[in-house]
Structures are given as C-alpha cells and as structure tokens.
mmCIF file of C-alpha atoms and ligand atoms in Angstrom:
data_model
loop_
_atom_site.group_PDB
_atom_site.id
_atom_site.type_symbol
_atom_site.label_atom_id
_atom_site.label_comp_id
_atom_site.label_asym_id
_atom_site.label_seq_id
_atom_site.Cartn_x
_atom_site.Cartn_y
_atom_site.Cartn_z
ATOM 1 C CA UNK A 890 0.000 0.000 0.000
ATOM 2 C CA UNK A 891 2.837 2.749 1.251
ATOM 3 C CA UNK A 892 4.811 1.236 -1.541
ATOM 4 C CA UNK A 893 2.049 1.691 -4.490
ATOM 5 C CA UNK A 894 1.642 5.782 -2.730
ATOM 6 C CA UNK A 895 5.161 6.351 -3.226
ATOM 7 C CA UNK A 896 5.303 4.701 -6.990
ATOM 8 C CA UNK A 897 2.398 7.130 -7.516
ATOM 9 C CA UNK A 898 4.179 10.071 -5.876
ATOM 10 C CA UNK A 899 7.089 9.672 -7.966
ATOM 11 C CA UNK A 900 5.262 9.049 -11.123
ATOM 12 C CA UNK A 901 3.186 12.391 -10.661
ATOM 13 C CA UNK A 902 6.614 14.083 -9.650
ATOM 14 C CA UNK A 903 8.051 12.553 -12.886
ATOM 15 C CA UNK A 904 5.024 13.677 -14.811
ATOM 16 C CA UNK A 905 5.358 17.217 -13.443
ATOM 17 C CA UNK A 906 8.766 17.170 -14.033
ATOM 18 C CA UNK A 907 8.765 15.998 -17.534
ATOM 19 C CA UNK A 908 5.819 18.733 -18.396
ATOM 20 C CA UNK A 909 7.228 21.654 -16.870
ATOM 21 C CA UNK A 910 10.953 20.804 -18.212
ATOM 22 C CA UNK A 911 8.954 20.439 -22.001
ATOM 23 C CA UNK A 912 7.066 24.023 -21.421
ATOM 24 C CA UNK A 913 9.987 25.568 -20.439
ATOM 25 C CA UNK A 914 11.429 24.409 -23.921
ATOM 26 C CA UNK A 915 8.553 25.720 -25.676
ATOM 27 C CA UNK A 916 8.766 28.487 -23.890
ATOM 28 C CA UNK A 917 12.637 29.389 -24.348
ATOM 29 C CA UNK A 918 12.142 28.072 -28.199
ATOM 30 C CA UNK A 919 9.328 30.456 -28.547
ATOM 31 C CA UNK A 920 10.997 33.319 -28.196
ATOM 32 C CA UNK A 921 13.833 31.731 -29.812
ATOM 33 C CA UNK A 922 11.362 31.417 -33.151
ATOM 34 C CA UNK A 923 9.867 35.019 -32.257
ATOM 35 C CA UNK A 924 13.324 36.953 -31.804
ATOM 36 C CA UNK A 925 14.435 35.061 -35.400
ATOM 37 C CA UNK A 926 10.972 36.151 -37.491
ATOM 38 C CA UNK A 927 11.217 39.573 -35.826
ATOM 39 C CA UNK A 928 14.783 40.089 -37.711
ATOM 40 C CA UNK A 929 13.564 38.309 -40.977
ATOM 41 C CA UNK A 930 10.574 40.977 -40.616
ATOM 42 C CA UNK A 931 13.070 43.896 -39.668
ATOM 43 C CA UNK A 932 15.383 42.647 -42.608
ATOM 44 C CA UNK A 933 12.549 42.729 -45.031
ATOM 45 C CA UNK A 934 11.693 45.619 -44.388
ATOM 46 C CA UNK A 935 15.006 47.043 -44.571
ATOM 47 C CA UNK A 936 15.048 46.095 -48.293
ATOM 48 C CA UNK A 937 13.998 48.431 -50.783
ATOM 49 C CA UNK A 938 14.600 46.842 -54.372
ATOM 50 C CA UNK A 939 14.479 43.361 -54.861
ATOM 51 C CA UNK A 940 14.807 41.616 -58.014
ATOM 52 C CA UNK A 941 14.031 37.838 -58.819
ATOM 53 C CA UNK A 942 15.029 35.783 -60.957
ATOM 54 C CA UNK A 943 14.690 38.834 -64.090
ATOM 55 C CA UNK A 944 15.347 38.140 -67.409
ATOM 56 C CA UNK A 945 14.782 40.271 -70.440
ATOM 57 C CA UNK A 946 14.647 39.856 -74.224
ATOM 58 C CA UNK A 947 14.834 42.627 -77.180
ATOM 59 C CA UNK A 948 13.594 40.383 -79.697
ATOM 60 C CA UNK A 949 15.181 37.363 -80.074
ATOM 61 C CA UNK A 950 18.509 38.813 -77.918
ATOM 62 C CA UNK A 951 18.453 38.031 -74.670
ATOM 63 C CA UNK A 952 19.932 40.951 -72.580
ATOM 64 C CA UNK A 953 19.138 40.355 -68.969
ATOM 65 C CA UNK A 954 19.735 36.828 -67.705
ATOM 66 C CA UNK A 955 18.393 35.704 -64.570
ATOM 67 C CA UNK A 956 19.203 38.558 -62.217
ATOM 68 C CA UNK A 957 18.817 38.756 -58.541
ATOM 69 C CA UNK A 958 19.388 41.625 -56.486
ATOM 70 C CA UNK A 959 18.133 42.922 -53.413
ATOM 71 C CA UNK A 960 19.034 46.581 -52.269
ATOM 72 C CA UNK A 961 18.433 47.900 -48.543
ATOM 73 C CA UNK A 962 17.556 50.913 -47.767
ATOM 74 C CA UNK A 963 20.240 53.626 -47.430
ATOM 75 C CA UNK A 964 22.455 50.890 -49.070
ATOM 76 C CA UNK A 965 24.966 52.251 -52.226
ATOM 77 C CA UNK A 966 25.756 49.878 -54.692
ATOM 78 C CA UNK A 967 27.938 50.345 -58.224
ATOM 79 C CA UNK A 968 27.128 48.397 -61.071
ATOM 80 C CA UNK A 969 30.551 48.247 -63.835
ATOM 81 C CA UNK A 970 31.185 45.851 -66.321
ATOM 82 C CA UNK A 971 31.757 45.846 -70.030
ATOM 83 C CA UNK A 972 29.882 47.935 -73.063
ATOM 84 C CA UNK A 973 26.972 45.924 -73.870
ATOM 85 C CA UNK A 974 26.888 43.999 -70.753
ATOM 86 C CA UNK A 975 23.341 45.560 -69.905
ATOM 87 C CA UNK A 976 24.272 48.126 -67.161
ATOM 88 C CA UNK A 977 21.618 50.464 -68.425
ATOM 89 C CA UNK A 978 19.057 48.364 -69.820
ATOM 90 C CA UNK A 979 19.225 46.868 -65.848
ATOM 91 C CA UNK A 980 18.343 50.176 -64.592
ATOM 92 C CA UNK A 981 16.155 51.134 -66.469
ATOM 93 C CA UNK A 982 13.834 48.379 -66.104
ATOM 94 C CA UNK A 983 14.161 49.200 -62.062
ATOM 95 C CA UNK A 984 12.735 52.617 -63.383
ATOM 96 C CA UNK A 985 10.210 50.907 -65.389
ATOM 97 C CA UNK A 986 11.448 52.782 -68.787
ATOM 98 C CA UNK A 987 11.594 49.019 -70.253
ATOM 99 C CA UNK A 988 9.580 45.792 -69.675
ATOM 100 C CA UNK A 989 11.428 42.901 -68.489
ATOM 101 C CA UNK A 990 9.380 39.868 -69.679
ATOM 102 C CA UNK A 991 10.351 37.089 -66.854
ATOM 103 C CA UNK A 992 10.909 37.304 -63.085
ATOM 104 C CA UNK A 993 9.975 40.504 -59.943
ATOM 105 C CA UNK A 994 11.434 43.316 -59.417
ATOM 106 C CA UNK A 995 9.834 44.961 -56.390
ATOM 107 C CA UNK A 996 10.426 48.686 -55.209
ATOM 108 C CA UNK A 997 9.316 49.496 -51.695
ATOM 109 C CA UNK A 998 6.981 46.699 -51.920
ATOM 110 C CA UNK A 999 5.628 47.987 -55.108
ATOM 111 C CA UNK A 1000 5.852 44.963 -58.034
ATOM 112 C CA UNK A 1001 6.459 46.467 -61.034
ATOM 113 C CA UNK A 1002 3.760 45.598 -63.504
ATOM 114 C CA UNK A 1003 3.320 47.387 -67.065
ATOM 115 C CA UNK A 1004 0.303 49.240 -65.625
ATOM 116 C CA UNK A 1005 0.423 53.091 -66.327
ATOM 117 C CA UNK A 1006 -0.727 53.664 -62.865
ATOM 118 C CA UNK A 1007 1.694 51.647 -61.280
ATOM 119 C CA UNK A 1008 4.367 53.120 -63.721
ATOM 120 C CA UNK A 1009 3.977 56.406 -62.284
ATOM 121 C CA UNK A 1010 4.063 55.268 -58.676
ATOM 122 C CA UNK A 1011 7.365 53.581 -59.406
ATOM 123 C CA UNK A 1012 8.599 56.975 -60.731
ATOM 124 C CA UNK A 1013 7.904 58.575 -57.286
ATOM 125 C CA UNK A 1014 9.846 56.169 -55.532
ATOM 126 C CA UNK A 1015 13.169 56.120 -58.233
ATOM 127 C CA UNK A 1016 14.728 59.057 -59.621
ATOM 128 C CA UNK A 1017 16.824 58.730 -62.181
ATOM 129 C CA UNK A 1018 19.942 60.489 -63.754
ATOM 130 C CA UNK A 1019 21.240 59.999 -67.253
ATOM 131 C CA UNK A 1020 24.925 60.080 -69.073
ATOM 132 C CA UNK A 1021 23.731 63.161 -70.826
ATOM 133 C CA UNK A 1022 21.588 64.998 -68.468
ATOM 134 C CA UNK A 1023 18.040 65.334 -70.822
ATOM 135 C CA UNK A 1024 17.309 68.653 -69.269
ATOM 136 C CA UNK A 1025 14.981 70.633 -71.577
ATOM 137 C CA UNK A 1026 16.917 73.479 -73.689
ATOM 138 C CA UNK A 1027 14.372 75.983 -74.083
ATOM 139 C CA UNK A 1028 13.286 75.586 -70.339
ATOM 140 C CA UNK A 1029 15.742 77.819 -67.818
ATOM 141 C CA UNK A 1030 17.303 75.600 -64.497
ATOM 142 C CA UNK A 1031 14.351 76.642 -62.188
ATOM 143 C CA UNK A 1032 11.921 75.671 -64.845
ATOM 144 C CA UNK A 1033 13.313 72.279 -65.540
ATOM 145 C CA UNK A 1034 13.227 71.794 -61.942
ATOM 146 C CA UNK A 1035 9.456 72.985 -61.076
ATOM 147 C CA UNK A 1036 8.045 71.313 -64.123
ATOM 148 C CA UNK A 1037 8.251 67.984 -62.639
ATOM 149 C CA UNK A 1038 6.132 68.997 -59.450
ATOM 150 C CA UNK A 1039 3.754 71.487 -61.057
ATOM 151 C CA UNK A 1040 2.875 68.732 -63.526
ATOM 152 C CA UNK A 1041 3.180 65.558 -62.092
ATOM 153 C CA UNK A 1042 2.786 66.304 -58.755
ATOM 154 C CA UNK A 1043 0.390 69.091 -58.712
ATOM 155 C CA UNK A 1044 2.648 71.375 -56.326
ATOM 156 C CA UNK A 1045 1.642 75.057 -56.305
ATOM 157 C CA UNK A 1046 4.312 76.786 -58.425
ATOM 158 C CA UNK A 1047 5.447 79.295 -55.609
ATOM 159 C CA UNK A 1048 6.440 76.221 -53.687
ATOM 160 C CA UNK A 1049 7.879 74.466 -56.360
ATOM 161 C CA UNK A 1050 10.240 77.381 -56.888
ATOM 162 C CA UNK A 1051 11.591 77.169 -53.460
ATOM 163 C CA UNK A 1052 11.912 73.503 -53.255
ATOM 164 C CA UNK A 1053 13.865 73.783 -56.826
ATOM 165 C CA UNK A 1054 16.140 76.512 -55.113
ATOM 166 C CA UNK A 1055 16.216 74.800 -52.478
ATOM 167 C CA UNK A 1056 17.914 71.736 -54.056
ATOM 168 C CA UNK A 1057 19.602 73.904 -56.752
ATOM 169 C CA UNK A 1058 21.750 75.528 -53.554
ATOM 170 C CA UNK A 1059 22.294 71.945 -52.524
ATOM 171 C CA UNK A 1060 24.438 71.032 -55.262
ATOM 172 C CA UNK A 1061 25.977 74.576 -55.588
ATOM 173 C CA UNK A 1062 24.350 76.102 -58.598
ATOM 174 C CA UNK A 1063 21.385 78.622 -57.077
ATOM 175 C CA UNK A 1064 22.566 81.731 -58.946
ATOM 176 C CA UNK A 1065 21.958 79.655 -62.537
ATOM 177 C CA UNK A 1066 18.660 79.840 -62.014
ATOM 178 C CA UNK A 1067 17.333 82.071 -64.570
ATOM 179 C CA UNK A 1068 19.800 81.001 -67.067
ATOM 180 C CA UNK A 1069 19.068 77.995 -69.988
ATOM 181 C CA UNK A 1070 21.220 74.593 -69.728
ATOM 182 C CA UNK A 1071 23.067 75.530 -73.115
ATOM 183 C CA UNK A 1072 24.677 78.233 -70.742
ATOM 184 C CA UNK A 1073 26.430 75.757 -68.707
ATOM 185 C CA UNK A 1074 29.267 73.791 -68.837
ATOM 186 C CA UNK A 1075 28.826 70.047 -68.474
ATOM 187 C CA UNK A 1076 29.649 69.414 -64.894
ATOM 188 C CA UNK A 1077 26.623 71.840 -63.994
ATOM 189 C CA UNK A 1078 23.919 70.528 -66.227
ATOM 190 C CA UNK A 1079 24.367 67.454 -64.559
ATOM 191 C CA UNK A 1080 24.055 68.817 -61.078
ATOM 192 C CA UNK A 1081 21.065 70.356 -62.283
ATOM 193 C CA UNK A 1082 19.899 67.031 -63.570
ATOM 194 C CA UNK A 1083 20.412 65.482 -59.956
ATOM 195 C CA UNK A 1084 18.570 68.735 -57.928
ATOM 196 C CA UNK A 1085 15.927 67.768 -60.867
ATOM 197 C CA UNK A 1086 15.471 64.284 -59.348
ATOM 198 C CA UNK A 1087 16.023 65.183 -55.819
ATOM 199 C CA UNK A 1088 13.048 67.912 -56.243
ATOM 200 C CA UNK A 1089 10.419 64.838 -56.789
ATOM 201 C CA UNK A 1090 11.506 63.459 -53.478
ATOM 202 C CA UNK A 1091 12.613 60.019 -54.399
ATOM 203 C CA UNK A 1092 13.390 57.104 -51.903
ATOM 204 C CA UNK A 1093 16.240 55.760 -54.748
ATOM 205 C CA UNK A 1094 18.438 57.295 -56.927
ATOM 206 C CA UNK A 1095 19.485 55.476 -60.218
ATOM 207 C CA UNK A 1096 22.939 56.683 -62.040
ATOM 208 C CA UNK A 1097 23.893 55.751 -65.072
ATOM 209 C CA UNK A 1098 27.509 56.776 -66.166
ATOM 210 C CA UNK A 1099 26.600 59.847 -65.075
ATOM 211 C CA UNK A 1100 29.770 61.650 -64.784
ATOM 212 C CA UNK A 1101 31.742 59.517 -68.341
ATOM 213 C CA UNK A 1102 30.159 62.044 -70.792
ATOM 214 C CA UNK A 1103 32.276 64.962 -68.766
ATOM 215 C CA UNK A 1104 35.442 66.680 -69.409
ATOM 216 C CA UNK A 1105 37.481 65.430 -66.364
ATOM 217 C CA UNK A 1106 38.002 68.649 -64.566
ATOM 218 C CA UNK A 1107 34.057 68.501 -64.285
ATOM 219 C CA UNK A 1108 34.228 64.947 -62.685
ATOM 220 C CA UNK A 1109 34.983 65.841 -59.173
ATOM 221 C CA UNK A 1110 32.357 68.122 -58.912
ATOM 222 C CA UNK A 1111 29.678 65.886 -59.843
ATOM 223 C CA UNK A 1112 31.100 63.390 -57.822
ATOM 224 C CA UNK A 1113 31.441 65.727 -55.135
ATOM 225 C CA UNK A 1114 27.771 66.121 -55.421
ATOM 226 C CA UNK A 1115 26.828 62.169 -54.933
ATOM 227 C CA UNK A 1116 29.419 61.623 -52.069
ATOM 228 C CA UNK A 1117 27.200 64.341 -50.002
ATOM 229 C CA UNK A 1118 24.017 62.406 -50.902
ATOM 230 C CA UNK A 1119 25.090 59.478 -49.730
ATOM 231 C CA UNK A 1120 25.910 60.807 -47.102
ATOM 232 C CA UNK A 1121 22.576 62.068 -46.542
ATOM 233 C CA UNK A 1122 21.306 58.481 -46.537
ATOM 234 C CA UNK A 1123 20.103 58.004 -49.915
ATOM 235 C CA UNK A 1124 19.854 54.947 -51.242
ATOM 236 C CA UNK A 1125 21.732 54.564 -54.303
ATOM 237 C CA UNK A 1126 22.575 52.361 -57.709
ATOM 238 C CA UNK A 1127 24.519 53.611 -59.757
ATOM 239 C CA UNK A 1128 26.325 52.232 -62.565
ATOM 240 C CA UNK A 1129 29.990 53.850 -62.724
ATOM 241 C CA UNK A 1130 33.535 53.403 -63.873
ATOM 242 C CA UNK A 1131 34.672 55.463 -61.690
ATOM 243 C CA UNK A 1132 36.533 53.239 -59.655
ATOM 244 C CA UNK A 1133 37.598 56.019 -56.752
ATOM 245 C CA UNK A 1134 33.892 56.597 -56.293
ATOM 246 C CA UNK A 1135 32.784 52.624 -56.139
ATOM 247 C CA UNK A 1136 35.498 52.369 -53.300
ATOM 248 C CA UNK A 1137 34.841 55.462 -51.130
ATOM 249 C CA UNK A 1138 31.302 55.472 -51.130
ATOM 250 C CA UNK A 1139 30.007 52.201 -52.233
ATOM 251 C CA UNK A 1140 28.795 49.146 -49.398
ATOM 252 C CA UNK A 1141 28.846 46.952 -52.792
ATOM 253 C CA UNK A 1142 30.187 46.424 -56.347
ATOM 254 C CA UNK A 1143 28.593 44.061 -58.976
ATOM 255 C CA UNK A 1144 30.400 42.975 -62.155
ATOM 256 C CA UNK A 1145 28.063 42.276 -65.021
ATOM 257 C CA UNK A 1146 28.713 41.071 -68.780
ATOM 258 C CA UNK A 1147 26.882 39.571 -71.300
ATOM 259 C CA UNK A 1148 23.572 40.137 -69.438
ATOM 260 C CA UNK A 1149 24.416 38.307 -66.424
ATOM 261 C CA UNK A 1150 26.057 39.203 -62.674
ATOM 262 C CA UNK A 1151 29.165 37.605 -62.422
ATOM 263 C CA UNK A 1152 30.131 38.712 -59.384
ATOM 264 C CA UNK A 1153 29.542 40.971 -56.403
ATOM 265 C CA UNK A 1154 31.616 41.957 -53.277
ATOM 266 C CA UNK A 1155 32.597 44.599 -50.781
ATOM 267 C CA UNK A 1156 34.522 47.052 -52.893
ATOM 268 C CA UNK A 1157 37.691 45.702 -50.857
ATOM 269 C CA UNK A 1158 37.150 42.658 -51.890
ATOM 270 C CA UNK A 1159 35.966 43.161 -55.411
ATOM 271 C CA UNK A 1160 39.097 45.047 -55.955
ATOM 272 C CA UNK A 1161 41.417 43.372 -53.707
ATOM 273 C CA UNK A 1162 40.342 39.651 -55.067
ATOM 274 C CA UNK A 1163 38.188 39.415 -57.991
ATOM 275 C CA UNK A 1164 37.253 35.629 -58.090
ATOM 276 C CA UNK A 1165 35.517 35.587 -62.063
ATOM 277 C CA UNK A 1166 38.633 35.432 -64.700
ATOM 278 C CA UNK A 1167 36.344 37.993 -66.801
ATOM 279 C CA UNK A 1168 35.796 40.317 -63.627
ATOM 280 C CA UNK A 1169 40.135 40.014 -63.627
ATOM 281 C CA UNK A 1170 40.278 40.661 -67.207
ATOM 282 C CA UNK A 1171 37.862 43.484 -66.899
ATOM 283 C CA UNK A 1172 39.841 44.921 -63.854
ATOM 284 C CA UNK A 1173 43.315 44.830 -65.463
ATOM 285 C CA UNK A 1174 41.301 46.524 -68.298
ATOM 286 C CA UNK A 1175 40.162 50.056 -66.514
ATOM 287 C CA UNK A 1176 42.781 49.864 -63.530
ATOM 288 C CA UNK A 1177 46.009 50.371 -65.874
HETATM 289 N N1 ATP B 1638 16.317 49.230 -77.558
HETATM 290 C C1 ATP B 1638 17.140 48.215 -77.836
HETATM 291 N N2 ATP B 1638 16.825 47.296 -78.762
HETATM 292 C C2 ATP B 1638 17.636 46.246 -79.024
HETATM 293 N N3 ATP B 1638 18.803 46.017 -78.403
HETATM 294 C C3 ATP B 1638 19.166 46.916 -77.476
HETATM 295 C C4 ATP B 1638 18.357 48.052 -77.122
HETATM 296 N N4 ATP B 1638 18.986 48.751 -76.149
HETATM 297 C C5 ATP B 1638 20.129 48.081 -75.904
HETATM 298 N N5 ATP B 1638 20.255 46.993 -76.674
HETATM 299 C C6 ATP B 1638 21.332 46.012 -76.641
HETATM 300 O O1 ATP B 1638 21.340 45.432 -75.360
HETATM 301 C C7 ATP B 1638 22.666 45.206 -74.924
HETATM 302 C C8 ATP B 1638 22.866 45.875 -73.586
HETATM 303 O O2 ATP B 1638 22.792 47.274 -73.751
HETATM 304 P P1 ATP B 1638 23.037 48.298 -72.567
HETATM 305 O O3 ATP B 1638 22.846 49.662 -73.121
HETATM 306 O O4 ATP B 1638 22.194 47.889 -71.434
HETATM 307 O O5 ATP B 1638 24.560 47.991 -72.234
HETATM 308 P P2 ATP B 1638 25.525 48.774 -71.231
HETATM 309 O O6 ATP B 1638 26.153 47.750 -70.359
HETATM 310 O O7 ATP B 1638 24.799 49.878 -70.586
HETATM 311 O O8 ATP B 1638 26.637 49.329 -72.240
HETATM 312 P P3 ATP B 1638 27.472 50.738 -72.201
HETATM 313 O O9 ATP B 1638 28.574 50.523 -71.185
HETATM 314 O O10 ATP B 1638 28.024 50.857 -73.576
HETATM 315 O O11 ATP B 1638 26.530 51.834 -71.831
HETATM 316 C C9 ATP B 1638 23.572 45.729 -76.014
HETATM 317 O O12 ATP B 1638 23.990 44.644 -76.818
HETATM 318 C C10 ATP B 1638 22.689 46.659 -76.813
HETATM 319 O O13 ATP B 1638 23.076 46.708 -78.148
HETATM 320 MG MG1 MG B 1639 24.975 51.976 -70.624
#
C-alpha cells in the first residue's frame, strides 16, 4: 500500500517534471522562433529593391539573364562591367522605362507591372539620372526643376520654386537659375539634372555613367555632389567606372557582362580579389 503511494508520488513528480521541463522548452524556443521572425521581418523591411530571378529579351537577344538583387535601404551599390553587358538596360527596367518579360522586381513593396498607374508610382519612388543629363533646352534651371512637381505632382508653383532653389543651392548652382542649360558647362547641367530628381523626393536614386560624358576637370564636382548624398542616406545604384567613387562610397560592387552578374563583393574585396577570370580581365582593363 505505502509502496504503491510512493510509486504514484514519484510518477506524478516525474510527470510534473517531464511537463514543466517540455514548457519551459517551448517556452525558451518560442521566443527563440519570435526573436528570429522579428529580424527576418526587420530585414525585409530594410530592403527596398528586390529583383528575382529577371530576365529580359529585345527580340530574339536576350539581354538580362536571370538577375537577382536585393538593395536595402540607405544601401549604395555600383554596377561596372563591359559595353553591352546591360548596365543600363538593368536600370532602367528598375525605373520601369523598359519591360522585363520574366521574373519581380519589387520597389518598396511595389511589383512592377506594365500598368500606367503603377508606372507612375514607381517613378515617385526612383529618380533617375542619365549620361547626358536630358534637361529641356528651351526651359531655364528653375523651370526644368518645377516642371516635374507642377505637372506631375500638382505642387503650387510658388512652392515648387523654393523647393527647386532649395535643391539647386544643394548642389551649388542657385545663382543659374534664370539662365538655360546651353549656358552651362557640363559638370553643372548634370548637377542640375540630380537637384531635378532630388526635387520629386525620391526614396532611390538610379545613375547611369553619369559623370563619363564629362570633361574630367568637371568629374569631381559631380562626384562631389553624390558623395554628399550618400551621405545624406540616400539609397543609391549607380552604374559607374569610376573606380575612386565605387570604393569610397560604395557598401557593394557588382560585375556584369553579357547580361548576367558575375560577381559581387565589398569594394575591398571586389578590388582586392576578384574571383571571375572575366571580372580580372575586366579589372586589369580600366585599372592600368
Ligand atoms: N532598344 C534596344 N533594342 C535592341 N537592343 C538593345 C536596345 N537597347 C540596348 N540593346 C542592346 O542590349 C545590350 C545591352 O545594352 P546596354 O545599353 O544595357 O549595355 P551597357 O552595359 O549599358 O553598355 P554601355 O557601357 O556601352 O553603356 C547591347 O547589346 C545593346 O546593343
Ligand atoms: Mg549603358
């Protein structure tokens, strides 16, 4: 009798035991599991382009093969490679200003579809800046600069003009206002081209070549102009020779050619120890 009470004691103390030690499991597990899917949720988050498995044809030609990229926010990345690698038709489609035809490509959770609506959206998020600035000739600086918001974004015109001026002293150029782009030299027309961009508020700023139709004196200045948005925080792609640049300002450099990324690293890295024989070939190419 006393022996079947203690058998049953110490089978409820085992049972107790055994319960308690298995919730305590769950328990330390669970927030285990909760801490992990809280930084998968903070790290998706952080990301504001993300490209899946893209591909793109002109025709028959395929020119974007399988790309996958994901961008976070405030993150600076350089894109080099070859001529005709498909530096620019890649960032382009990011701007929707082509179709890719397979694959996502996702900007601040908005999926790029061929929709005119969702076109425009994309354009508020991604501003862009090209080789050879596009600013309108017969338009002066300020008016390239408000045209933007008074048409596209409906912003009264007096406060256009100060948020034009306002970026137009940001990258050092206020007192060209009045004056038309054929009055400036290269290096400014493209600063006006980037307070152009900056004035539509955009969360990501494309590049492409944007300083290799310059006369080199006007390089730095242009440069200049990028090094103090990134340090603002902007979030930045921009495809770039300019190999000072991709190693002083960029968290990442990828290598494309013949449609493809071949590689990508820390610029110390990418430099340092190129793993692809074509990123090496490419690299002995621009470096000498
Ligand atoms: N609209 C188009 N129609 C057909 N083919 C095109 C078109 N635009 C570009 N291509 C081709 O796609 C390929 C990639 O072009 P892309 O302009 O993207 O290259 P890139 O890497 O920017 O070159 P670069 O360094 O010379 O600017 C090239 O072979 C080019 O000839
Ligand atoms: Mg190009």
């Amino acid at each position: 009798m006393l022996y079947n009470s203690c058998q049953e004691i110490d089978n409820f103390l085992n049972y107790l035991l055994f319960t308690v030690s298995t919730a305590f499991y769950e328990f330390i597990n669970f927030g285990k599991n909760n801490e992990k899917k809280k930084e998968e949720d903070k790290k998706s988050k952080d990301i504001i382009i993300l490209i899946k498995n893209m591909h793109k044809w002109y025709g028959d030609f395929h020119v974007l093969k399988n790309i996958n990229i994901s961008v976070k926010k405030k993150e600076r990345i350089v894109i080099c490679g070859p001529s005709g690698s498909g530096k620019s038709t890649l960032i382009r489609c990011i701007n929707s200003l082509e179709e890719h035809q397979r694959g996502d490509i996702i900007v601040d959770g908005i999926k790029l579809t061929n929709d005119l609506k969702n076109i425009e959206q994309i354009r508020t998020e991604v501003g862009m800046v090209f080789q050879h600035f596009n600013l309108f000739p017969h338009l002066t600086i300020l008016e390239n600069l408000t045209l933007g918001q008074i048409w596209a974004r409906k912003t009264p015109r007096k406060e256009a003009d100060e948020i034009a001026m306002y970026f137009l002293e940001k990258v050092h150029i206020a007192e060209h206002a009045p004056k038309f782009p054929g009055q400036l030299s290269g290096g400014q027309q493209q600063r006006v081209a980037i307070a152009r961009s900056l004035c539509m508020k955009p969360n990501v700023m494309l590049f492409d070549e944007p300083t290799s139709a310059l006369d080199p004196e006007m390089v730095k200045e242009v440069l200049d102009v990028m090094i103090s948005l990134a340090r603002d925080g902007m979030t930045m792609i921009v495809v770039s020779h300019e190999m000072g640049f991709a190693k002083s300002v960029a968290h990442r450099v990828l290598f494309m050619d013949d449609g493809e990324i071949l590689e990508q690293n820390t610029p110390e890295n990418f430099f340092e120890n190129p793993q692809n024989e074509r990123t090496k070939l490419f690299l002995s190419q621009i470096l000498d």
